[in-house]
Amino acid sequence: LAAACGPSDDGDFEILVFSVARGKLHCAFGHHHRLVYDMVWHSANKEGPQRIPRHQWLISSSSDGAVFVFELPEESSSEVLHPVVQHLLHPSNVYTVAVHPTLSQMSDQFFVAAGGREFGIRFWGVSYRRENRQLIHTHSRVGNDMVSNNDHGAVLCIRFSQKDVMYASYEDGIIISWKVFWAPVAGHSHSTLAAQQLREYSSREIGGAQVHSFSIVTGELKAGNMVDS
């Protein structure tokens, strides 16, 4: 499947999902009122630890302040706009969205990281069973205060490595890597997501230019070895 987005006749933005094998439109999603900045796929294991049936989702972020979670239909259905499964609302533009790869396969919910202008990075837990969604944490500074957007401006792009390290690019041209993990809450029996800064990347070549998109390249890939078959 391949996804593309553009304005519709009524001014809203539609997401069109195409079947690459058939060369035809598979389904369409609506509801974003402004420009869509980012989209990401997520699939559940066919028979994971929580016995979750296999499904596939498309998650989008927009300048209308919303992150939408759509569930893809198994059969082609291009005549109607499919509804949003979950609305994840934010106070300003949401430039980027990503799904934590490992935590999302070890629970009955998947974890969505959204980055934007006024709120830094927010983590959401979205139920696989369409029951609810929960704001896990709004990250604001390093350590207990989490991941800040005050020092470096808006968060423009979030990516996860194969080792579950989160990388985020900021408006001032730097990239920061974070370790995201479950941490116990003092005085309580439950845990919450926490983030620990690992490293800050900057270079004279970038020179403060905004990094709107980047990819994680592993050492094996740079060495010319096969990463996955």
Coordinates of C-alpha atoms in Angstrom, one line a residue:
L1 CA 0.0 0.0 0.0
A2 CA 1.0 3.6 -0.6
A3 CA -0.5 6.7 0.8
A4 CA -0.8 10.3 -0.6
C5 CA -2.5 13.4 0.7
G6 CA -4.0 16.5 -1.0
P7 CA -6.9 19.0 -0.8
S8 CA -10.4 18.0 -1.7
D9 CA -13.1 20.0 -3.4
D10 CA -14.4 21.3 -0.1
G11 CA -11.0 22.5 1.1
D12 CA -10.3 19.7 3.6
F13 CA -7.4 17.3 3.1
E14 CA -8.0 13.7 2.1
I15 CA -5.6 10.8 2.5
L16 CA -5.7 8.3 -0.4
V17 CA -4.4 4.8 0.1
F18 CA -3.5 2.9 -3.1
S19 CA -2.8 -0.7 -3.7
V20 CA 0.6 -0.8 -5.4
A21 CA 0.0 -4.4 -6.7
R22 CA -3.3 -3.6 -8.3
G23 CA -2.6 0.0 -9.2
K24 CA -5.9 1.1 -7.8
L25 CA -7.3 3.2 -5.0
H26 CA -7.8 1.0 -1.9
C27 CA -9.5 3.4 0.4
A28 CA -9.8 7.1 1.4
F29 CA -9.7 9.0 4.7
G30 CA -10.8 12.6 5.4
H31 CA -11.3 14.9 8.3
H32 CA -8.0 17.0 8.3
H33 CA -8.9 20.6 7.8
R34 CA -5.3 21.9 7.1
L35 CA -2.1 20.7 5.6
V36 CA -0.9 17.1 6.5
Y37 CA 2.7 17.1 7.5
D38 CA 3.5 13.4 8.2
M39 CA 2.1 9.9 8.0
V40 CA 3.2 6.6 9.4
W41 CA 2.1 3.0 9.1
H42 CA 1.6 0.6 12.0
S43 CA 0.7 -3.1 12.0
A44 CA -0.2 -5.4 14.9
N45 CA 1.3 -8.9 15.1
K46 CA -1.1 -11.6 13.9
E47 CA -0.8 -13.4 17.2
G48 CA 1.1 -11.3 19.6
P49 CA 1.5 -11.6 23.4
Q50 CA -2.0 -10.0 23.9
R51 CA -3.6 -12.2 21.2
I52 CA -4.4 -9.1 19.1
P53 CA -5.9 -9.9 15.6
R54 CA -3.9 -8.6 12.7
H55 CA -4.8 -5.0 11.8
Q56 CA -3.0 -2.2 10.0
W57 CA -3.3 1.5 10.9
L58 CA -2.3 4.8 9.2
I59 CA -1.5 7.6 11.6
S60 CA -1.4 11.2 10.3
S61 CA -0.4 14.6 11.8
S62 CA -1.5 18.0 10.6
S63 CA -1.2 21.8 11.0
D64 CA -4.8 21.6 12.3
G65 CA -3.4 20.4 15.6
A66 CA -4.7 16.8 15.2
V67 CA -3.2 13.4 15.0
F68 CA -5.7 11.0 13.5
V69 CA -5.5 7.2 13.7
F70 CA -7.2 5.3 10.8
E71 CA -7.8 1.6 10.6
L72 CA -7.3 0.3 7.1
P73 CA -10.1 -2.0 5.8
E74 CA -9.0 -5.4 4.5
E75 CA -11.2 -5.1 1.4
S76 CA -11.0 -2.3 -1.1
S77 CA -13.5 0.4 -0.4
S78 CA -12.9 3.6 -2.3
E79 CA -16.4 5.0 -2.6
V80 CA -16.7 6.3 1.0
L81 CA -14.5 8.2 3.4
H82 CA -13.6 5.9 6.3
P83 CA -14.0 7.4 9.8
V84 CA -11.2 8.2 12.3
V85 CA -10.6 5.6 14.9
Q86 CA -9.0 8.0 17.4
H87 CA -8.5 11.8 17.6
L88 CA -5.3 12.9 19.4
L89 CA -5.6 16.7 19.8
H90 CA -2.8 19.1 20.4
P91 CA -2.6 22.9 21.0
S92 CA -0.8 23.8 17.8
N93 CA 0.8 22.4 14.6
V94 CA 1.8 18.7 14.7
Y95 CA 4.8 18.4 12.3
T96 CA 5.7 14.8 12.9
V97 CA 4.4 11.5 14.2
A98 CA 6.1 8.1 14.9
V99 CA 5.3 4.8 16.6
H100 CA 7.6 3.3 19.3
P101 CA 8.5 -0.1 17.6
T102 CA 9.1 -2.4 20.6
L103 CA 6.7 -1.1 23.3
S104 CA 3.9 -1.2 20.8
Q105 CA 4.4 -5.0 20.3
M106 CA 4.5 -5.7 24.0
S107 CA 1.2 -4.3 25.2
D108 CA -2.5 -4.1 24.4
Q109 CA -1.9 -0.6 23.0
F110 CA 0.6 1.1 20.7
F111 CA 2.5 4.2 21.6
V112 CA 2.5 7.3 19.3
A113 CA 5.0 10.1 19.7
A114 CA 3.9 13.4 18.2
G115 CA 6.1 16.5 17.9
G116 CA 5.1 20.1 17.2
R117 CA 5.6 23.8 18.0
E118 CA 4.2 24.6 21.4
F119 CA 4.1 21.2 23.3
G120 CA 7.5 19.5 22.5
I121 CA 6.8 15.8 22.2
R122 CA 3.7 14.0 23.4
F123 CA 3.3 10.3 23.9
W124 CA -0.1 8.7 23.5
G125 CA -1.2 5.1 24.2
V126 CA -3.8 4.0 21.7
S127 CA -5.8 0.8 22.4
Y128 CA -5.5 -2.0 19.7
R129 CA -9.1 -2.8 20.5
R130 CA -10.5 0.7 19.7
E131 CA -11.7 1.2 23.3
N132 CA -9.8 4.3 24.3
R133 CA -6.7 6.4 24.0
Q134 CA -4.6 8.0 26.8
L135 CA -2.1 10.8 26.9
I136 CA 0.9 9.1 28.6
H137 CA 3.1 12.1 29.0
T138 CA 3.8 15.5 27.6
H139 CA 7.6 15.7 27.4
S140 CA 9.0 19.1 28.4
R141 CA 12.6 18.8 29.6
V142 CA 15.5 16.4 30.1
G143 CA 15.2 14.0 33.1
N144 CA 12.0 14.1 35.1
D145 CA 10.8 17.2 33.2
M146 CA 11.3 15.3 29.9
V147 CA 11.9 16.7 26.4
S148 CA 11.8 20.4 25.9
N149 CA 10.9 22.5 22.9
N150 CA 11.8 25.8 24.7
D151 CA 15.5 25.6 24.2
H152 CA 15.6 24.5 20.5
G153 CA 12.2 25.5 19.1
A154 CA 9.6 23.3 17.5
V155 CA 10.0 19.5 17.0
L156 CA 10.1 18.9 13.3
C157 CA 10.8 15.2 12.9
I158 CA 10.8 12.1 15.1
R159 CA 12.3 8.7 14.1
F160 CA 13.0 5.5 16.1
S161 CA 16.1 3.3 15.5
Q162 CA 16.0 -0.5 15.5
K163 CA 17.3 -0.3 19.0
D164 CA 14.4 1.8 20.2
V165 CA 16.3 5.1 20.5
M166 CA 14.2 8.1 19.6
Y167 CA 15.8 10.8 17.5
A168 CA 14.1 14.3 17.3
S169 CA 15.1 17.2 15.1
Y170 CA 14.5 20.7 16.2
E171 CA 13.9 24.1 14.7
D172 CA 17.4 25.4 15.4
G173 CA 19.0 22.6 13.3
I174 CA 20.1 20.1 16.0
I175 CA 19.1 16.5 16.4
I176 CA 18.8 14.9 19.9
S177 CA 18.7 11.2 20.7
W178 CA 16.6 10.0 23.6
K179 CA 16.2 6.6 25.4
V180 CA 12.5 6.1 26.1
F181 CA 11.5 3.6 28.8
W182 CA 9.0 2.8 31.5
A183 CA 9.8 4.3 34.9
P184 CA 8.1 3.7 38.2
V185 CA 6.1 6.6 39.7
A186 CA 7.2 7.4 43.2
G187 CA 4.6 6.4 45.8
H188 CA 2.5 4.6 43.2
S189 CA 2.3 1.1 41.9
H190 CA 2.1 2.1 38.2
S191 CA 4.8 3.3 35.8
T192 CA 5.0 6.1 33.2
L193 CA 7.0 6.7 30.1
A194 CA 10.3 8.6 30.7
A195 CA 13.0 9.9 28.5
Q196 CA 16.7 10.3 29.0
Q197 CA 18.8 12.4 26.7
L198 CA 21.7 10.4 25.1
R199 CA 23.4 12.7 22.6
E200 CA 23.1 16.0 20.8
Y201 CA 24.0 16.2 17.1
S202 CA 24.9 19.4 15.3
S203 CA 27.3 20.4 12.5
R204 CA 28.7 23.4 10.8
E205 CA 27.4 22.1 7.5
I206 CA 23.8 22.3 8.7
G207 CA 24.5 25.7 10.2
G208 CA 21.2 26.0 12.1
A209 CA 19.1 25.0 9.0
Q210 CA 15.8 23.4 9.9
V211 CA 15.9 19.6 9.5
H212 CA 12.3 18.6 8.5
S213 CA 13.1 15.0 7.7
F214 CA 15.9 12.5 8.2
S215 CA 16.4 8.7 8.2
I216 CA 18.2 6.4 10.6
V217 CA 21.2 4.7 8.8
T218 CA 22.7 1.8 10.6
G219 CA 26.4 0.8 10.7
E220 CA 25.6 -2.4 8.8
L221 CA 24.0 -0.4 6.0
K222 CA 26.9 2.0 5.7
A223 CA 29.3 -1.0 5.5
G224 CA 27.3 -2.4 2.6
N225 CA 25.9 -5.4 4.6
M226 CA 22.4 -6.7 4.4
V227 CA 20.4 -5.5 7.4
D228 CA 17.2 -7.5 6.9
S229 CA 16.1 -10.0 4.3

